[in-house]
PDB file of C-alpha atoms in Angstrom:
ATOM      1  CA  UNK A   1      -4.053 -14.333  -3.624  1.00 97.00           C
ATOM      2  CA  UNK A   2      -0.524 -12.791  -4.029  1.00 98.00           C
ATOM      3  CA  UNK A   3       0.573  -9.314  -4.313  1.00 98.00           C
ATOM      4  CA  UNK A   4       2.907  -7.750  -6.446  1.00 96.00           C
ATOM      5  CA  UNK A   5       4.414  -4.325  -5.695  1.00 95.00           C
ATOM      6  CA  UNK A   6       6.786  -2.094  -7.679  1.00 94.00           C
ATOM      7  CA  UNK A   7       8.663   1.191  -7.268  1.00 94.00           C
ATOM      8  CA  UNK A   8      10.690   2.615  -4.651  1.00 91.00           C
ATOM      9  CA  UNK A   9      13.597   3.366  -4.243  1.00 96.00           C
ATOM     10  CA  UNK A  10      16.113   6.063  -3.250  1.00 97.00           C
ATOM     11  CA  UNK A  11      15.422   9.535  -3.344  1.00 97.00           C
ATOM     12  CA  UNK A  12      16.395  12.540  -2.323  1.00 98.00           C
ATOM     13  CA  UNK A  13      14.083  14.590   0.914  1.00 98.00           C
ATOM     14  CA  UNK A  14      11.554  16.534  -0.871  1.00 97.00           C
ATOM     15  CA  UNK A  15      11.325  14.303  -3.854  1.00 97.00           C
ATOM     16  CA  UNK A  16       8.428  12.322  -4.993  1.00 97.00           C
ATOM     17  CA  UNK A  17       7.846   8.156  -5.664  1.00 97.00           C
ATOM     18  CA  UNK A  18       5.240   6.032  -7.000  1.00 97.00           C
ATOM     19  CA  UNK A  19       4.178   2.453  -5.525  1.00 98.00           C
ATOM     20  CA  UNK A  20       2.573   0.345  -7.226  1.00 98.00           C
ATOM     21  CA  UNK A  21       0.800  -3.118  -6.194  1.00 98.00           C
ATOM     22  CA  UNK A  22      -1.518  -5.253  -8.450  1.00 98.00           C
ATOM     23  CA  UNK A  23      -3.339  -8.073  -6.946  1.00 98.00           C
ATOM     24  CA  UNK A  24      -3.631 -11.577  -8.627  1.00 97.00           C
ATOM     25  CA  UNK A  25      -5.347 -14.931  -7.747  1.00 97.00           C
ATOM     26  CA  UNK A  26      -9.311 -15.993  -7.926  1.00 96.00           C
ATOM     27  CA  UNK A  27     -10.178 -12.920  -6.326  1.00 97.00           C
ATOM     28  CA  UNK A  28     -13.844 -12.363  -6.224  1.00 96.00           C
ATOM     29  CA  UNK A  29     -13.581  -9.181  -4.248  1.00 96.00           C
ATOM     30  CA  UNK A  30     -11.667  -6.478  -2.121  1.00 97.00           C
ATOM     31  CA  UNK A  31     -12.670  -5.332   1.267  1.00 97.00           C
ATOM     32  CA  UNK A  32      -9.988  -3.539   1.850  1.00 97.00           C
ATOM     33  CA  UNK A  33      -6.183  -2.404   0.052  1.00 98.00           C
ATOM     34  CA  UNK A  34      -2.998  -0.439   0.669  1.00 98.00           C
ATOM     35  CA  UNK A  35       0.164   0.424   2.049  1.00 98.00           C
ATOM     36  CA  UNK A  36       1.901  -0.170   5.604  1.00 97.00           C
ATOM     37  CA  UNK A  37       5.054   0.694   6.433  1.00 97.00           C
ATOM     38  CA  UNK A  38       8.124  -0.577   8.679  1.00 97.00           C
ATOM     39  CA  UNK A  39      10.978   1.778   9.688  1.00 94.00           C
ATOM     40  CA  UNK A  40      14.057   0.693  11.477  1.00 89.00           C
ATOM     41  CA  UNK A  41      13.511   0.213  14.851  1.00 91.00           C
ATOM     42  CA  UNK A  42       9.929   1.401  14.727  1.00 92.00           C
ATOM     43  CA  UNK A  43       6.583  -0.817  14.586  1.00 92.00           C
ATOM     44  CA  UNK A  44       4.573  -1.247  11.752  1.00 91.00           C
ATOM     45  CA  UNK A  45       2.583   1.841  10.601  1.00 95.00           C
ATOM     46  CA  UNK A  46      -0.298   2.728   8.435  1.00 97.00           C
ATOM     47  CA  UNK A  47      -0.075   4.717   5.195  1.00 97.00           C
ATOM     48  CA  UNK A  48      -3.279   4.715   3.499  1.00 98.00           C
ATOM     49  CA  UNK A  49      -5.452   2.085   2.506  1.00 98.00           C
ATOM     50  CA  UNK A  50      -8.687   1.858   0.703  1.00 97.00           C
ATOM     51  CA  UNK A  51     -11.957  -0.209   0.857  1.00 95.00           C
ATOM     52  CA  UNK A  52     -14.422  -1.490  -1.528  1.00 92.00           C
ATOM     53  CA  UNK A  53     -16.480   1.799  -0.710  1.00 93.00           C
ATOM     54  CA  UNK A  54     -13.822   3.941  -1.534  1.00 92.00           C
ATOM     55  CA  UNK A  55     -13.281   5.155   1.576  1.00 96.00           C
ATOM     56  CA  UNK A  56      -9.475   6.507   2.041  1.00 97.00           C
ATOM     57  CA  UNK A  57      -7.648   5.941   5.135  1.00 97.00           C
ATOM     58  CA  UNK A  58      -4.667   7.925   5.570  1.00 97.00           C
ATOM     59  CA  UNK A  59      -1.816   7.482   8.296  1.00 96.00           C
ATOM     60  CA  UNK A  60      -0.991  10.480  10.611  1.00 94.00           C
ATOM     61  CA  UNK A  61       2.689   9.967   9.663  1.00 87.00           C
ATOM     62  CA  UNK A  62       2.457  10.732   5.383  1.00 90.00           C
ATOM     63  CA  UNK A  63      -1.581  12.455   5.681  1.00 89.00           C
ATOM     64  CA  UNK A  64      -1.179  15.161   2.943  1.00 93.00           C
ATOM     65  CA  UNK A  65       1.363  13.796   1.230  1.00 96.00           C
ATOM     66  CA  UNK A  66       0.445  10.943  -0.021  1.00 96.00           C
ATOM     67  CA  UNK A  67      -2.352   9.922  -2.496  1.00 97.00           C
ATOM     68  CA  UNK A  68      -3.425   6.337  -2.957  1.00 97.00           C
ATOM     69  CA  UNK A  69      -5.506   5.940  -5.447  1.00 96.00           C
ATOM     70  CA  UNK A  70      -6.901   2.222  -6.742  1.00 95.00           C
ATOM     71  CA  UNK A  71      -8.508   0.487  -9.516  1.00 94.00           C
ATOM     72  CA  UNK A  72     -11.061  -1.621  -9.152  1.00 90.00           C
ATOM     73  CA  UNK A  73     -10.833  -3.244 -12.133  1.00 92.00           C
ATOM     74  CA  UNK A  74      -7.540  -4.291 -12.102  1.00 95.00           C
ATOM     75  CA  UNK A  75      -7.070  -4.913  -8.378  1.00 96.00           C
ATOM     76  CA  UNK A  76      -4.588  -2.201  -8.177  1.00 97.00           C
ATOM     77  CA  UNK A  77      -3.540   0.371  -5.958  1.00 97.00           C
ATOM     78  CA  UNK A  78      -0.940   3.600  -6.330  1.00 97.00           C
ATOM     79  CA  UNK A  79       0.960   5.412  -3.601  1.00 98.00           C
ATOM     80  CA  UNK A  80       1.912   8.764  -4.814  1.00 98.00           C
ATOM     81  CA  UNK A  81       4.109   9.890  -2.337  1.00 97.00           C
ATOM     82  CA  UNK A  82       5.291  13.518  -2.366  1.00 97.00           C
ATOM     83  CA  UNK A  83       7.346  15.855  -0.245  1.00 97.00           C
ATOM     84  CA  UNK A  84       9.286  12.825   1.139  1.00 97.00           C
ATOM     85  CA  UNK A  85      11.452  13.277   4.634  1.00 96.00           C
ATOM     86  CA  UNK A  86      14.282  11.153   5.352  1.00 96.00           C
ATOM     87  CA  UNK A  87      12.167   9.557   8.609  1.00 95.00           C
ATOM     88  CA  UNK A  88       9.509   7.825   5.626  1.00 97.00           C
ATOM     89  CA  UNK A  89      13.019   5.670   5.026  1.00 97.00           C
ATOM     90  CA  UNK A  90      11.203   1.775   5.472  1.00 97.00           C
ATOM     91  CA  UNK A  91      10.023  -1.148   4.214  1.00 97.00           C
ATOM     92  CA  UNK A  92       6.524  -0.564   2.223  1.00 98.00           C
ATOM     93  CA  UNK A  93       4.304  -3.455   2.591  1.00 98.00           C
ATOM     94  CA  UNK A  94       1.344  -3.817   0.047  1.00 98.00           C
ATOM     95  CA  UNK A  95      -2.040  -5.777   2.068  1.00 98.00           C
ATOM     96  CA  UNK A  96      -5.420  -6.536   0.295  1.00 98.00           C
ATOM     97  CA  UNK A  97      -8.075  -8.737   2.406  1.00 97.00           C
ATOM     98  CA  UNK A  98     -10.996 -10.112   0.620  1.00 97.00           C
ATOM     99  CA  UNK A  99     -12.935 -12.993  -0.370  1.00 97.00           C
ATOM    100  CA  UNK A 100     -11.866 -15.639  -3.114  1.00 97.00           C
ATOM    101  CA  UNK A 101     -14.550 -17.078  -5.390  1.00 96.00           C
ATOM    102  CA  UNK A 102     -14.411 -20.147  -3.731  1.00 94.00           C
ATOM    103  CA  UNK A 103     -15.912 -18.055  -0.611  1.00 90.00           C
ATOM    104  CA  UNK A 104     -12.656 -18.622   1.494  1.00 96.00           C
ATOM    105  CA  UNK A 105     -11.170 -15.211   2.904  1.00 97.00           C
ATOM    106  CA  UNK A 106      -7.848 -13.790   2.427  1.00 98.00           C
ATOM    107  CA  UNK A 107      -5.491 -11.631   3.826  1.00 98.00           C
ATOM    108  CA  UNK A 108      -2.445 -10.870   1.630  1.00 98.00           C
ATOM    109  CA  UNK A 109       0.782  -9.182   1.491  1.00 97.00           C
ATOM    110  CA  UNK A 110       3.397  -8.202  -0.914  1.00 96.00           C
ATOM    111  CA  UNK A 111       6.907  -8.619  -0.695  1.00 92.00           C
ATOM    112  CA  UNK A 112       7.904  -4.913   0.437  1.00 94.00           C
ATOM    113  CA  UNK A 113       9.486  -2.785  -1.175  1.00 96.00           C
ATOM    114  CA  UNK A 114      12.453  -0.515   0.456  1.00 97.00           C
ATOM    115  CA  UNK A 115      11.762   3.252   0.033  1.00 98.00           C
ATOM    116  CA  UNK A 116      14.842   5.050   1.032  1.00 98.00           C
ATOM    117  CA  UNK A 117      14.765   8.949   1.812  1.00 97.00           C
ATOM    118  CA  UNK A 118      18.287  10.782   1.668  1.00 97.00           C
ATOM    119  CA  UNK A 119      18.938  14.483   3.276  1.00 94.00           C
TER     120      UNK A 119
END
């Protein structure tokens, strides 16, 4: 299963982006789908990710100002990110985990995508 993610960019602190990431490959479903995140120097952080149940996990670091929404139909997922501070400057890293259709498990993850927050 590979994942491809869109948007980012740079922006200014206080301005908004969109990420995108659509899932493709013989997916037969989706535990689990989101966003991570890797700043300089820092470890790798939650942003929000989603499951199967719809059931919205949020990281302390963007938690009401983000919105990740998904679409189950189309294996995607959305990052609205809002209100954005110079330290959400990283690496975004789209992840889905599921099960193919021939019953193996995956765990996939996108390229990244460089968000990039100036003051």
């Amino acid at each position: 299963v590979q994942l491809q993610a869109s948007g980012g960019g740079l922006v200014q602190a206080g301005g908004s982006l969109r990420l995108s990431c659509a899932a493709f490959g013989d997916i037969e479903s989706i535990r689990s789908m989101g966003w991570y995140r890797r700043a300089p120097g820092k470890q790798p952080a939650l942003v929000a990710t989603v499951t199967s149940s719809e059931r919205i996990n949020y990281g302390d670091v963007v938690k009401g100002r983000v919105t990740l929404s998904r679409d189950y139909a189309k294996n995607t997922v959305d990052l609205q990110m809002n209100s954005l501070k110079p330290e959400d400057t990283a690496v975004y890293y789209c992840n889905a985990d599921g099960k193919e259709r021939n019953a193996r498990t995956f765990n996939s993850w996108g390229q990244g995508t460089l968000v990039t927050v100036s003051s």
